[in-house]
Amino acid sequence: MKFYIIAFLIIASFGVDIDKNTFSNYREVKMQHLHIEWLLNLRTKIIDGSAEYTFKVTTAELKEVHLDIYQMEIKYAYYPNVGKVLDWHVESDPKQSLVQGDKLIIKLGQSYKYGDIFQLRIKYQIGEAARALSFLSVDQTDDKKAPYLFSQCEANNCRSMIPLQDTPSIKFTYSATVLTQDSQINVFMSGLPVENNKFALMEQYNMNGIAKIFQFELKIKIPAYLIAIVAGTVQEKATGQRTSVISEAKNIDIYQKELEDLDKYVKYLEDYIGEYKWGFYKIVILPASFPFGGMENPLLTFANPSIIVGDKSGVSVAIHEIAHSWFGNTVTCNNWSNMWINEGFCVFLERKGLLQLFGEIDYVYVNSQVGTKEMNALIKEFNTSTDPVVKSYASLHPITEDHNADDSFSTIPYERGYQLLFYLESIISETKFQQLLKDWLRQNEYQSADENDFYNFMITWIQSNFTIEQFLAVKQQIDSVYTKWVYETGALPVKQGFGNHASTQATDLAEEWLSSRPGEQPQGYEIFDQFKSNQKQLFLSYMLEKYINMNTITMKQLDLSYNLSENKDAELLFRWYTLSIQTKYATTNTNLNQIRSFVGKIGRMKMINPIYKALDKNTAQTWYNENKNFYHPLARQSIENIIKSKGQQINVELL
Ligand SMILES: [Zn+2]
């Protein structure tokens, strides 16, 4: 009997994929509810914070709580009801402090047993060192009236705003009180606003200095990385019955117009996957330094203004973020080595929504082809590394231990993950796979999961929904690729073509340019102007793949023919600018200055990182120094990594 118990425990623990990027003892005690209280001082860039936790014990005996923190000042910890102050200290590994942060250890002064529930409070202060936060000065805003603040917690950055169990394995409800000292400033958080001072203040303040008090709550459990805040002269405008846009006043009408179909997008996704359970959907168009295209904070998606192109071609980002309401926010990866459990599934659902938007599968496949090109280039790049950690970034299970989980972030979990699901769908049929996904959501609603959970769920599901012969055949097919797809770093085990007429038009035209004589335009070159934005992206991605054959005369001809350097669509501009640097067109033409200005106006990493990668070290360093203050801390980190990896090469030509 004993043997069987031990054997069972070994198997059970082997099957659990724990989070190696948290210092918290989250397997022994779990946050159930978090209440935060923040006094914002945006002019001095300081936030006085208090956090109250409701914990549940999940071990036989608990004497300490360990939380993640990053560059913050802890003032004290105490029991709220009796006011008893608790001993605490910070355990710090100098090698990890600026990478993943530190461990805050709170001694509870007593033992708790399995199932006990207790509350704790911590008072602390954070400032500019909080890498989740971007404090913008008045002159960095559109309205130029007041300072601005926004957060970005994914992956492990929430620990720089709040001491907590910063792991996607732990989900909790939260509420918040935010006090401001400037009456022009509005605050939104990833929760529903509540009124009439529902929550009593935890701290005492000099109320003469307080302009407004905002309160929020979210009754659906979320992981720490989905806590979000934006504060500034921001306002909200409805875009439909259950959707709205939030931004500074300057461009809000333009944003509202571009996003007028948000209600429809939510409906497209509901048609495929089931009810949207979060109530409202709100999207904030942030300042251009926001480092991502979008971030799926529940009830408060954040988006970069580069998604507002004027022809609605950038709204696929909004559809992607809405799709996270199911994949990512309802079922969440349980650690950052499993990010594809969020992103791969989300892209899959996004493309189901895009099919309804475009009305033709061809245009969805163009997106898949653009994604595939970017993925293949990265798989190649990561595989040239001698560092096993970097190499693992080409797989669906990157090594994140001892590293900032953000380092492994790339298009791989999106596209490699998407293609795995696309392949699985092709094996078991569209309608069956749709049902499988719905059941996966239902079974794992408001929980966290990993690739083993998905595999086990899928196999059991197929077993109950197919005949035994079919099941065995399908299982064999899945087993021949699943492990390779997830864990191996090489090319995908099954190549998907996504062939279609719209893509062929784009790649044929690119091919004609590549083989045209210098100074000559291919016949029918004007067709480019009729392309959709994603076909133009594919055209440029194809060029980027084969640029070795391009000469600067052809580049100039291309520029003149399509007015590429002056384009307004940032999706096209960053590809064109990268190509301009790689082909040395930028060294002999004035578009070098346009590129320099582009990287100073936009902080979206997807768009500036390829440019920094293409630049020589000196130029990259010079441009980075010019724009460092504008970039979000996460973008800074990532560009610094790019510059560091360039070694000592010097190319004065570009300066
Ligand atoms: Zn996403």
XYZ file of C-alpha atoms and ligand atoms in Angstrom:
656
model
C 0.000 0.000 0.000
C 2.763 2.360 1.030
C 4.616 1.631 -2.192
C 1.576 2.553 -4.234
C 1.128 5.820 -2.381
C 4.761 6.763 -2.952
C 4.532 5.771 -6.610
C 1.401 7.860 -6.987
C 3.025 10.878 -5.344
C 6.037 10.636 -7.638
C 3.813 10.512 -10.705
C 1.605 13.308 -9.410
C 4.519 15.635 -8.713
C 6.195 14.793 -12.008
C 3.045 15.865 -13.818
C 2.925 19.280 -12.135
C 4.743 21.951 -14.084
C 5.644 24.439 -11.368
C 6.445 28.097 -11.867
C 10.176 28.664 -11.526
C 9.894 32.438 -11.918
C 8.385 33.177 -8.533
C 10.058 33.402 -5.121
C 6.702 32.964 -3.391
C 5.644 29.841 -1.484
C 2.465 29.744 -3.592
C 2.059 26.000 -3.289
C 1.729 26.272 0.496
C -0.494 29.320 0.749
C -2.705 30.955 -1.890
C -3.885 34.506 -2.324
C -7.660 34.531 -2.568
C -8.331 38.251 -2.545
C -6.154 41.342 -2.823
C -7.169 44.872 -1.945
C -4.768 47.669 -2.811
C -4.769 51.329 -1.905
C -2.575 53.745 -3.800
C -1.880 57.419 -3.296
C -0.600 58.673 -6.665
C 1.876 61.490 -6.842
C 2.555 61.626 -10.555
C 4.625 64.800 -10.396
C 7.196 63.294 -8.037
C 6.666 59.840 -9.622
C 6.027 58.214 -6.255
C 3.186 55.958 -5.171
C 2.427 55.213 -1.525
C 0.815 51.800 -1.443
C -0.917 49.477 0.945
C -2.019 45.958 0.166
C -4.336 43.699 2.092
C -4.317 39.982 1.348
C -6.695 37.185 2.147
C -4.672 33.972 2.179
C -5.739 30.330 2.334
C -3.304 27.756 3.681
C -2.725 24.666 1.522
C -0.042 22.911 3.561
C -0.041 21.085 6.912
C 1.789 23.845 8.769
C 2.528 27.406 7.659
C 4.743 29.853 9.551
C 5.888 32.271 6.833
C 4.530 33.934 3.737
C 6.998 34.546 0.896
C 6.116 37.164 -1.709
C 7.724 38.490 -4.873
C 8.980 42.063 -4.837
C 11.090 44.131 -7.218
C 12.859 47.374 -6.285
C 10.357 48.633 -3.737
C 10.548 49.986 -0.223
C 8.683 47.844 2.293
C 7.625 49.876 5.352
C 5.874 47.325 7.529
C 3.641 44.256 7.589
C 0.821 43.702 10.077
C -2.395 41.888 10.895
C -5.226 44.297 10.044
C -7.667 43.273 12.720
C -5.419 43.330 15.760
C -2.870 45.730 14.313
C -0.025 43.410 15.329
C 3.184 44.297 13.486
C 5.021 41.337 11.992
C 8.712 40.617 11.458
C 9.818 40.664 7.876
C 13.019 40.651 5.890
C 14.099 40.552 2.279
C 16.123 37.635 0.953
C 18.127 38.853 -1.957
C 20.388 37.194 -4.488
C 22.533 39.950 -6.042
C 22.465 38.115 -9.384
C 18.668 38.008 -9.368
C 17.681 41.325 -7.790
C 17.446 43.271 -11.043
C 16.448 40.232 -13.092
C 13.552 38.704 -11.198
C 13.514 40.715 -7.993
C 13.707 39.533 -4.386
C 11.886 37.397 -1.868
C 9.963 39.171 0.895
C 9.652 36.872 3.907
C 6.980 37.650 6.474
C 7.068 35.725 9.726
C 3.511 35.073 10.798
C 4.267 34.814 14.535
C 2.134 31.690 14.746
C 1.415 28.472 12.857
C -1.492 28.072 10.511
C -2.839 24.718 9.411
C -4.330 23.406 6.193
C -7.531 25.233 5.244
C -6.969 28.256 7.533
C -7.808 31.665 6.118
C -6.109 34.797 7.392
C -5.438 38.396 6.362
C -2.266 40.445 6.194
C -1.420 43.991 5.263
C 1.759 45.506 3.901
C 2.577 49.189 3.592
C 5.157 50.099 0.961
C 6.344 52.714 -1.510
C 7.254 52.482 -5.192
C 8.708 54.903 -7.718
C 10.414 55.046 -11.086
C 12.337 51.824 -10.424
C 9.042 49.923 -10.731
C 9.550 48.311 -14.101
C 5.837 47.725 -14.657
C 5.180 51.454 -14.557
C 5.709 54.159 -17.083
C 5.514 57.659 -15.605
C 5.174 60.213 -18.393
C 5.815 63.905 -17.830
C 3.276 66.491 -19.030
C 5.210 67.185 -22.248
C 5.232 63.455 -23.139
C 1.416 63.392 -23.291
C -0.920 64.319 -26.145
C -3.060 66.719 -24.122
C -0.102 68.424 -22.367
C -2.162 69.108 -19.254
C -1.076 66.636 -16.586
C 1.361 63.751 -16.085
C 0.366 60.254 -17.141
C 0.877 56.776 -15.734
C 0.336 53.339 -17.194
C 1.353 49.822 -16.227
C 2.442 46.669 -18.016
C 2.548 43.685 -15.681
C 2.983 40.737 -18.021
C 5.103 38.733 -17.558
C 6.580 39.067 -14.033
C 6.358 42.791 -13.514
C 3.397 43.096 -11.159
C 5.856 42.387 -8.343
C 7.316 45.860 -8.946
C 3.925 47.508 -8.200
C 2.587 45.233 -5.453
C 4.264 42.651 -3.217
C 2.426 39.448 -4.137
C 2.479 35.913 -5.488
C 3.508 36.931 -8.968
C 2.720 33.735 -10.809
C 0.019 32.936 -13.375
C -0.665 29.783 -11.319
C -2.383 31.845 -8.640
C -5.704 33.512 -9.376
C -7.561 35.819 -7.036
C -10.220 38.504 -7.006
C -9.098 42.069 -6.393
C -10.300 45.520 -5.499
C -8.583 48.885 -5.338
C -8.775 52.435 -4.074
C -6.721 55.061 -5.916
C -6.334 58.575 -4.529
C -5.176 61.379 -6.793
C -3.809 64.809 -5.992
C -4.747 66.496 -9.280
C -8.406 66.961 -10.192
C -7.671 66.680 -13.946
C -6.519 63.108 -13.578
C -8.878 60.223 -14.224
C -8.036 56.660 -13.277
C -9.093 53.344 -14.827
C -8.133 49.871 -13.671
C -8.742 46.336 -14.946
C -11.971 46.025 -12.989
C -15.353 47.677 -12.716
C -15.557 51.140 -11.158
C -17.526 51.195 -7.907
C -19.034 54.246 -6.276
C -19.875 55.778 -2.915
C -16.587 54.840 -1.288
C -17.526 51.192 -1.035
C -14.135 50.354 0.460
C -13.014 52.058 3.673
C -9.560 53.617 3.532
C -6.798 51.526 5.079
C -4.479 54.478 5.706
C -4.973 58.010 7.034
C -4.344 60.921 4.672
C -4.398 64.673 4.812
C -7.615 64.976 2.819
C -6.886 68.604 1.857
C -4.337 67.286 -0.602
C -6.656 64.646 -2.110
C -8.489 65.676 -5.295
C -10.424 62.494 -6.145
C -10.878 58.923 -4.982
C -11.444 56.114 -7.509
C -12.468 52.594 -6.576
C -12.593 49.379 -8.597
C -13.305 45.718 -8.140
C -13.041 42.565 -10.185
C -15.071 39.630 -8.949
C -13.657 37.185 -11.496
C -10.378 35.604 -10.382
C -7.324 36.741 -12.332
C -3.563 36.202 -12.135
C -1.323 39.082 -10.986
C -0.176 39.970 -14.509
C -3.679 41.137 -15.442
C -3.792 43.933 -12.860
C -3.536 47.211 -14.760
C -3.850 50.936 -14.205
C -3.934 54.009 -16.417
C -4.059 57.539 -14.975
C -4.000 60.834 -16.826
C -6.309 63.250 -18.585
C -8.061 60.236 -20.056
C -11.733 59.971 -20.865
C -14.103 57.267 -22.070
C -16.363 57.237 -25.139
C -18.808 54.507 -26.074
C -18.147 52.571 -29.280
C -21.205 50.353 -28.887
C -23.643 48.832 -26.416
C -21.005 47.006 -24.443
C -17.736 48.460 -25.696
C -15.883 51.750 -25.285
C -12.581 53.468 -25.978
C -10.506 55.401 -23.448
C -7.786 57.889 -24.328
C -6.592 61.435 -23.951
C -8.904 63.996 -25.548
C -6.712 64.942 -28.498
C -7.404 61.962 -30.754
C -10.318 60.245 -29.041
C -12.794 60.976 -31.855
C -10.445 59.416 -34.412
C -10.000 56.348 -32.180
C -13.742 56.072 -31.584
C -14.409 56.085 -35.335
C -11.727 53.495 -36.099
C -13.029 51.212 -33.336
C -16.735 51.679 -34.049
C -17.157 47.950 -34.815
C -15.868 46.638 -31.469
C -19.303 45.261 -30.537
C -19.292 43.306 -33.778
C -15.845 41.837 -33.071
C -16.976 40.590 -29.653
C -19.969 38.986 -31.370
C -17.783 37.296 -34.031
C -15.790 35.577 -31.304
C -18.868 34.682 -29.251
C -20.319 33.011 -32.349
C -17.343 30.687 -32.427
C -16.457 30.092 -28.782
C -19.448 31.021 -26.573
C -20.599 33.775 -24.242
C -18.390 36.755 -23.361
C -18.505 36.663 -19.562
C -16.672 39.847 -18.569
C -19.583 42.255 -19.096
C -18.021 45.283 -20.784
C -15.082 45.510 -23.108
C -12.956 48.645 -22.904
C -9.843 49.507 -24.861
C -7.367 52.215 -23.911
C -5.333 53.797 -26.682
C -2.166 54.631 -24.761
C 0.701 56.952 -25.623
C 2.963 55.630 -28.392
C 5.627 54.483 -25.931
C 3.446 51.525 -24.908
C 5.811 48.629 -25.704
C 3.239 46.223 -27.192
C 0.523 46.289 -29.842
C -1.983 45.364 -27.182
C -2.282 43.919 -23.679
C -5.359 41.983 -22.687
C -6.068 43.429 -19.220
C -9.668 42.405 -18.491
C -12.142 45.269 -18.936
C -9.187 47.446 -19.874
C -7.287 46.280 -22.952
C -4.263 48.474 -23.561
C -3.279 49.267 -27.142
C -0.583 51.167 -28.944
C -1.854 54.030 -31.159
C -0.083 52.361 -34.105
C -3.142 50.081 -34.399
C -5.167 53.113 -35.510
C -4.206 53.338 -39.172
C -7.295 55.099 -40.540
C -8.543 52.195 -42.683
C -9.283 49.743 -39.824
C -6.418 47.531 -41.008
C -4.891 47.477 -37.505
C -7.996 46.263 -35.703
C -6.825 42.641 -35.780
C -4.897 43.617 -32.632
C -8.216 44.542 -30.966
C -9.698 41.215 -32.081
C -6.660 39.420 -30.673
C -7.049 41.162 -27.312
C -10.784 40.402 -27.183
C -9.936 36.751 -27.921
C -7.789 36.723 -24.764
C -11.004 37.121 -22.768
C -11.314 33.358 -23.265
C -7.754 32.167 -23.875
C -5.381 33.748 -21.369
C -7.843 35.488 -19.093
C -10.286 32.621 -18.494
C -7.866 29.706 -18.973
C -4.346 30.877 -18.179
C -0.917 29.332 -18.662
C 0.419 28.244 -15.266
C 3.945 29.514 -15.885
C 5.769 31.484 -18.592
C 7.280 28.389 -20.201
C 3.722 27.666 -21.273
C 2.874 31.033 -22.729
C 1.506 29.395 -25.869
C -1.427 28.150 -23.756
C -2.415 31.839 -23.816
C -1.041 33.093 -27.104
C -1.302 30.140 -29.490
C -4.945 29.580 -28.558
C -5.630 33.294 -28.693
C -4.243 33.624 -32.227
C -6.334 30.625 -33.236
C -9.518 32.312 -31.983
C -8.429 35.695 -33.381
C -8.190 34.154 -36.854
C -11.662 32.618 -36.487
C -12.856 36.196 -35.821
C -10.844 37.553 -38.750
C -12.544 35.070 -41.042
C -15.853 36.732 -40.233
C -14.314 40.189 -40.605
C -12.629 39.543 -43.973
C -15.331 37.188 -45.214
C -12.665 35.160 -47.062
C -10.215 32.589 -45.728
C -7.589 33.873 -48.199
C -7.003 37.034 -46.189
C -6.762 35.093 -42.926
C -4.149 32.867 -44.546
C -2.186 35.951 -45.559
C -1.891 36.758 -41.827
C -0.824 33.173 -41.152
C 1.852 33.448 -43.827
C 3.185 36.740 -42.433
C 3.294 35.102 -38.984
C 5.014 32.003 -40.365
C 7.747 34.076 -42.012
C 8.453 35.891 -38.747
C 8.402 32.622 -36.812
C 10.751 30.855 -39.221
C 13.228 33.726 -39.118
C 13.242 33.560 -35.304
C 13.543 29.767 -35.179
C 16.595 30.148 -37.375
C 18.025 32.979 -35.277
C 17.520 31.243 -31.905
C 18.974 28.012 -33.248
C 22.250 29.704 -34.152
C 22.798 30.488 -30.455
C 25.195 28.374 -28.446
C 23.299 29.303 -25.292
C 20.778 26.514 -24.556
C 18.458 29.054 -22.929
C 18.271 31.232 -26.042
C 17.971 28.141 -28.215
C 14.958 26.989 -26.179
C 13.113 30.185 -27.196
C 12.535 28.521 -30.574
C 10.359 25.878 -28.872
C 6.963 26.140 -27.207
C 8.606 25.485 -23.864
C 11.345 28.102 -23.357
C 13.668 27.878 -20.357
C 12.806 30.786 -18.076
C 14.407 29.665 -14.803
C 16.784 32.299 -13.327
C 15.874 34.651 -16.166
C 13.446 37.467 -16.635
C 10.533 35.639 -18.272
C 10.200 38.589 -20.664
C 13.479 37.535 -22.315
C 11.761 34.543 -23.929
C 8.953 36.686 -25.344
C 8.708 36.489 -29.123
C 6.292 35.555 -31.877
C 7.113 31.830 -31.331
C 4.385 31.038 -28.738
C 1.891 32.815 -31.004
C 2.661 31.228 -34.353
C 4.189 27.893 -33.394
C 1.299 27.459 -30.959
C -1.283 28.549 -33.531
C 0.059 26.147 -36.119
C -0.084 23.233 -33.683
C -3.777 23.936 -33.067
C -4.391 24.461 -36.786
C -2.840 21.057 -37.414
C -4.882 19.379 -34.655
C -8.025 20.925 -36.125
C -7.139 19.489 -39.529
C -6.877 16.009 -37.987
C -10.140 15.939 -36.063
C -12.302 18.299 -38.204
C -13.330 21.915 -37.716
C -16.614 21.258 -35.924
C -15.159 18.682 -33.546
C -12.184 20.892 -32.721
C -14.496 23.832 -32.044
C -16.390 21.659 -29.544
C -13.139 20.447 -28.008
C -12.042 24.055 -27.411
C -15.372 24.968 -25.862
C -15.130 21.983 -23.522
C -11.504 22.826 -22.670
C -12.666 26.293 -21.613
C -15.559 24.951 -19.607
C -13.422 22.424 -17.771
C -10.626 24.883 -16.962
C -12.631 28.053 -16.476
C -10.828 30.558 -14.179
C -7.967 28.118 -13.668
C -4.406 27.772 -14.940
C -3.101 24.989 -17.143
C -0.076 23.773 -19.074
C 0.711 21.715 -22.168
C 0.364 18.412 -20.275
C -3.097 19.410 -19.104
C -4.078 20.254 -22.656
C -2.641 17.041 -24.055
C -4.379 14.890 -21.427
C -7.650 16.741 -21.884
C -7.480 16.409 -25.664
C -6.712 12.710 -25.651
C -9.540 11.963 -23.197
C -11.913 14.137 -25.222
C -11.059 12.382 -28.476
C -11.449 9.013 -26.816
C -15.007 9.880 -25.765
C -16.003 11.471 -29.056
C -14.620 9.026 -31.642
C -14.832 5.295 -32.271
C -12.005 3.267 -30.801
C -10.408 2.762 -34.245
C -10.608 6.463 -35.034
C -9.283 7.332 -31.593
C -6.237 5.095 -31.939
C -5.428 6.460 -35.383
C -5.806 10.098 -34.292
C -3.821 9.539 -31.103
C -0.993 8.031 -33.089
C -0.970 11.031 -35.401
C -0.938 13.455 -32.473
C 1.745 11.536 -30.595
C 4.006 11.590 -33.627
C 4.203 15.408 -33.492
C 3.064 16.848 -30.124
C 6.312 16.507 -28.161
C 8.421 17.655 -31.107
C 6.147 20.630 -31.691
C 6.242 21.693 -28.062
C 9.725 20.867 -26.806
C 12.022 20.746 -29.815
C 13.625 23.851 -31.218
C 13.832 22.975 -34.891
C 11.426 23.574 -37.741
C 7.821 22.481 -37.282
C 7.221 18.740 -37.711
C 4.452 19.512 -40.208
C 4.778 22.337 -42.678
C 1.575 24.291 -43.327
C 1.436 26.140 -46.614
C -1.565 28.424 -46.101
C -1.447 28.787 -49.890
C -4.031 31.126 -51.375
C -4.560 33.598 -54.185
C -4.132 36.777 -52.123
C -0.738 35.626 -50.812
C 0.410 34.490 -54.240
C -0.387 37.923 -55.653
C 1.830 39.505 -52.989
C 4.743 37.083 -53.223
C 4.669 36.982 -57.053
C 4.938 40.755 -57.158
C 7.812 40.656 -54.656
C 9.533 38.012 -56.781
C 9.194 40.196 -59.883
C 10.793 43.115 -58.098
C 13.615 40.896 -56.882
C 14.346 39.752 -60.420
C 13.727 43.076 -62.152
C 16.562 44.963 -63.791
C 17.860 47.893 -61.713
C 15.760 50.988 -62.382
C 12.883 49.073 -63.956
C 9.426 48.501 -62.555
C 7.815 45.113 -63.130
C 4.762 45.022 -65.358
C 1.528 45.557 -63.463
C 3.413 46.865 -60.413
C 0.463 49.176 -59.601
C -1.509 46.207 -58.225
C 0.280 46.881 -54.924
C -1.971 49.886 -54.294
C -5.021 47.609 -54.351
C -3.568 45.171 -51.819
C -4.960 44.914 -48.310
C -2.511 45.946 -45.580
C -1.695 42.324 -44.723
C -0.792 41.572 -48.356
C 1.531 44.554 -48.310
C 3.038 43.230 -45.075
C 3.565 39.854 -46.713
C 5.170 41.546 -49.738
C 7.672 43.289 -47.454
C 8.235 40.209 -45.247
C 9.050 38.258 -48.407
C 11.528 40.972 -49.404
C 13.079 40.856 -45.920
C 13.589 37.133 -46.315
C 15.290 37.488 -49.689
C 16.808 40.961 -49.416
C 20.230 39.666 -50.246
C 19.294 40.031 -53.934
C 18.169 43.642 -53.585
C 20.237 46.580 -54.716
C 19.774 50.202 -53.736
C 18.604 51.244 -57.218
C 15.711 48.792 -57.042
C 15.014 49.927 -53.490
C 14.776 53.503 -54.678
C 12.462 52.472 -57.480
C 10.285 50.625 -54.976
C 10.187 53.651 -52.711
C 9.180 55.939 -55.579
C 6.597 53.508 -56.931
C 4.778 52.931 -53.646
C 5.808 55.956 -51.598
C 6.886 53.521 -48.887
C 9.042 55.822 -46.753
C 6.091 58.191 -46.328
C 3.481 55.522 -45.567
C 1.227 56.059 -42.543
C 0.798 52.372 -41.648
C 3.412 51.502 -39.010
C 3.028 47.772 -39.860
C 4.464 48.577 -43.277
C 6.885 51.256 -42.164
C 8.862 49.141 -39.716
C 9.312 46.392 -42.300
C 10.290 48.854 -44.999
C 12.707 50.653 -42.692
C 14.315 47.376 -41.590
C 14.698 46.411 -45.239
C 16.148 49.854 -45.984
C 18.877 49.329 -43.395
C 19.603 45.750 -44.381
C 19.984 46.593 -48.070
C 22.067 49.700 -47.221
C 19.445 51.847 -48.963
C 19.248 53.827 -45.724
C 22.920 54.754 -45.921
C 22.583 56.571 -49.215
C 19.145 58.073 -48.874
C 17.384 60.477 -46.643
C 15.063 57.852 -45.251
C 17.711 57.213 -42.595
C 16.430 60.366 -40.886
C 12.867 59.143 -41.220
C 13.858 55.875 -39.552
C 15.621 57.793 -36.801
C 12.485 59.819 -36.207
C 10.271 56.670 -36.361
C 12.119 54.974 -33.485
C 11.679 58.174 -31.467
C 7.937 58.316 -32.026
C 6.934 54.736 -31.378
C 7.920 52.426 -28.543
C 6.198 49.214 -29.706
C 8.911 46.571 -29.435
C 7.661 44.530 -32.382
C 8.306 47.569 -34.581
C 11.495 49.052 -33.186
C 13.402 45.921 -32.183
C 13.926 44.702 -35.789
C 15.273 48.152 -36.659
C 17.669 48.130 -33.706
C 18.711 44.597 -34.665
C 19.463 45.715 -38.221
C 21.503 48.764 -37.171
C 25.214 48.645 -36.446
C 26.169 48.886 -32.777
C 27.224 52.559 -32.757
C 24.127 53.832 -34.507
C 21.871 51.676 -32.362
C 23.531 53.040 -29.218
C 23.247 56.662 -30.418
C 19.585 56.360 -31.358
C 18.823 54.501 -28.157
C 20.467 57.237 -26.054
C 18.324 59.825 -27.833
C 15.105 57.982 -27.026
C 15.785 56.192 -23.766
C 13.561 58.519 -21.729
C 10.679 57.993 -24.122
C 10.788 54.186 -24.040
C 8.960 52.021 -21.501
C 11.295 50.194 -19.054
C 10.515 46.876 -20.808
C 11.483 48.276 -24.212
C 14.647 49.738 -22.675
C 15.609 46.343 -21.327
C 14.994 44.632 -24.617
C 16.893 47.193 -26.742
C 19.795 47.130 -24.303
C 19.911 43.341 -24.749
C 19.958 43.777 -28.539
C 22.789 46.310 -28.383
C 24.756 44.145 -25.956
C 24.463 41.148 -28.272
C 26.012 43.081 -31.153
C 29.563 42.666 -29.844
C 32.135 45.140 -31.013
C 31.167 45.642 -34.651
C 31.453 49.247 -35.780
C 29.971 50.690 -38.905
C 30.570 54.432 -39.014
C 28.908 54.643 -42.416
C 25.452 54.829 -40.879
C 26.212 57.728 -38.551
Zn -1.802 38.008 -27.016
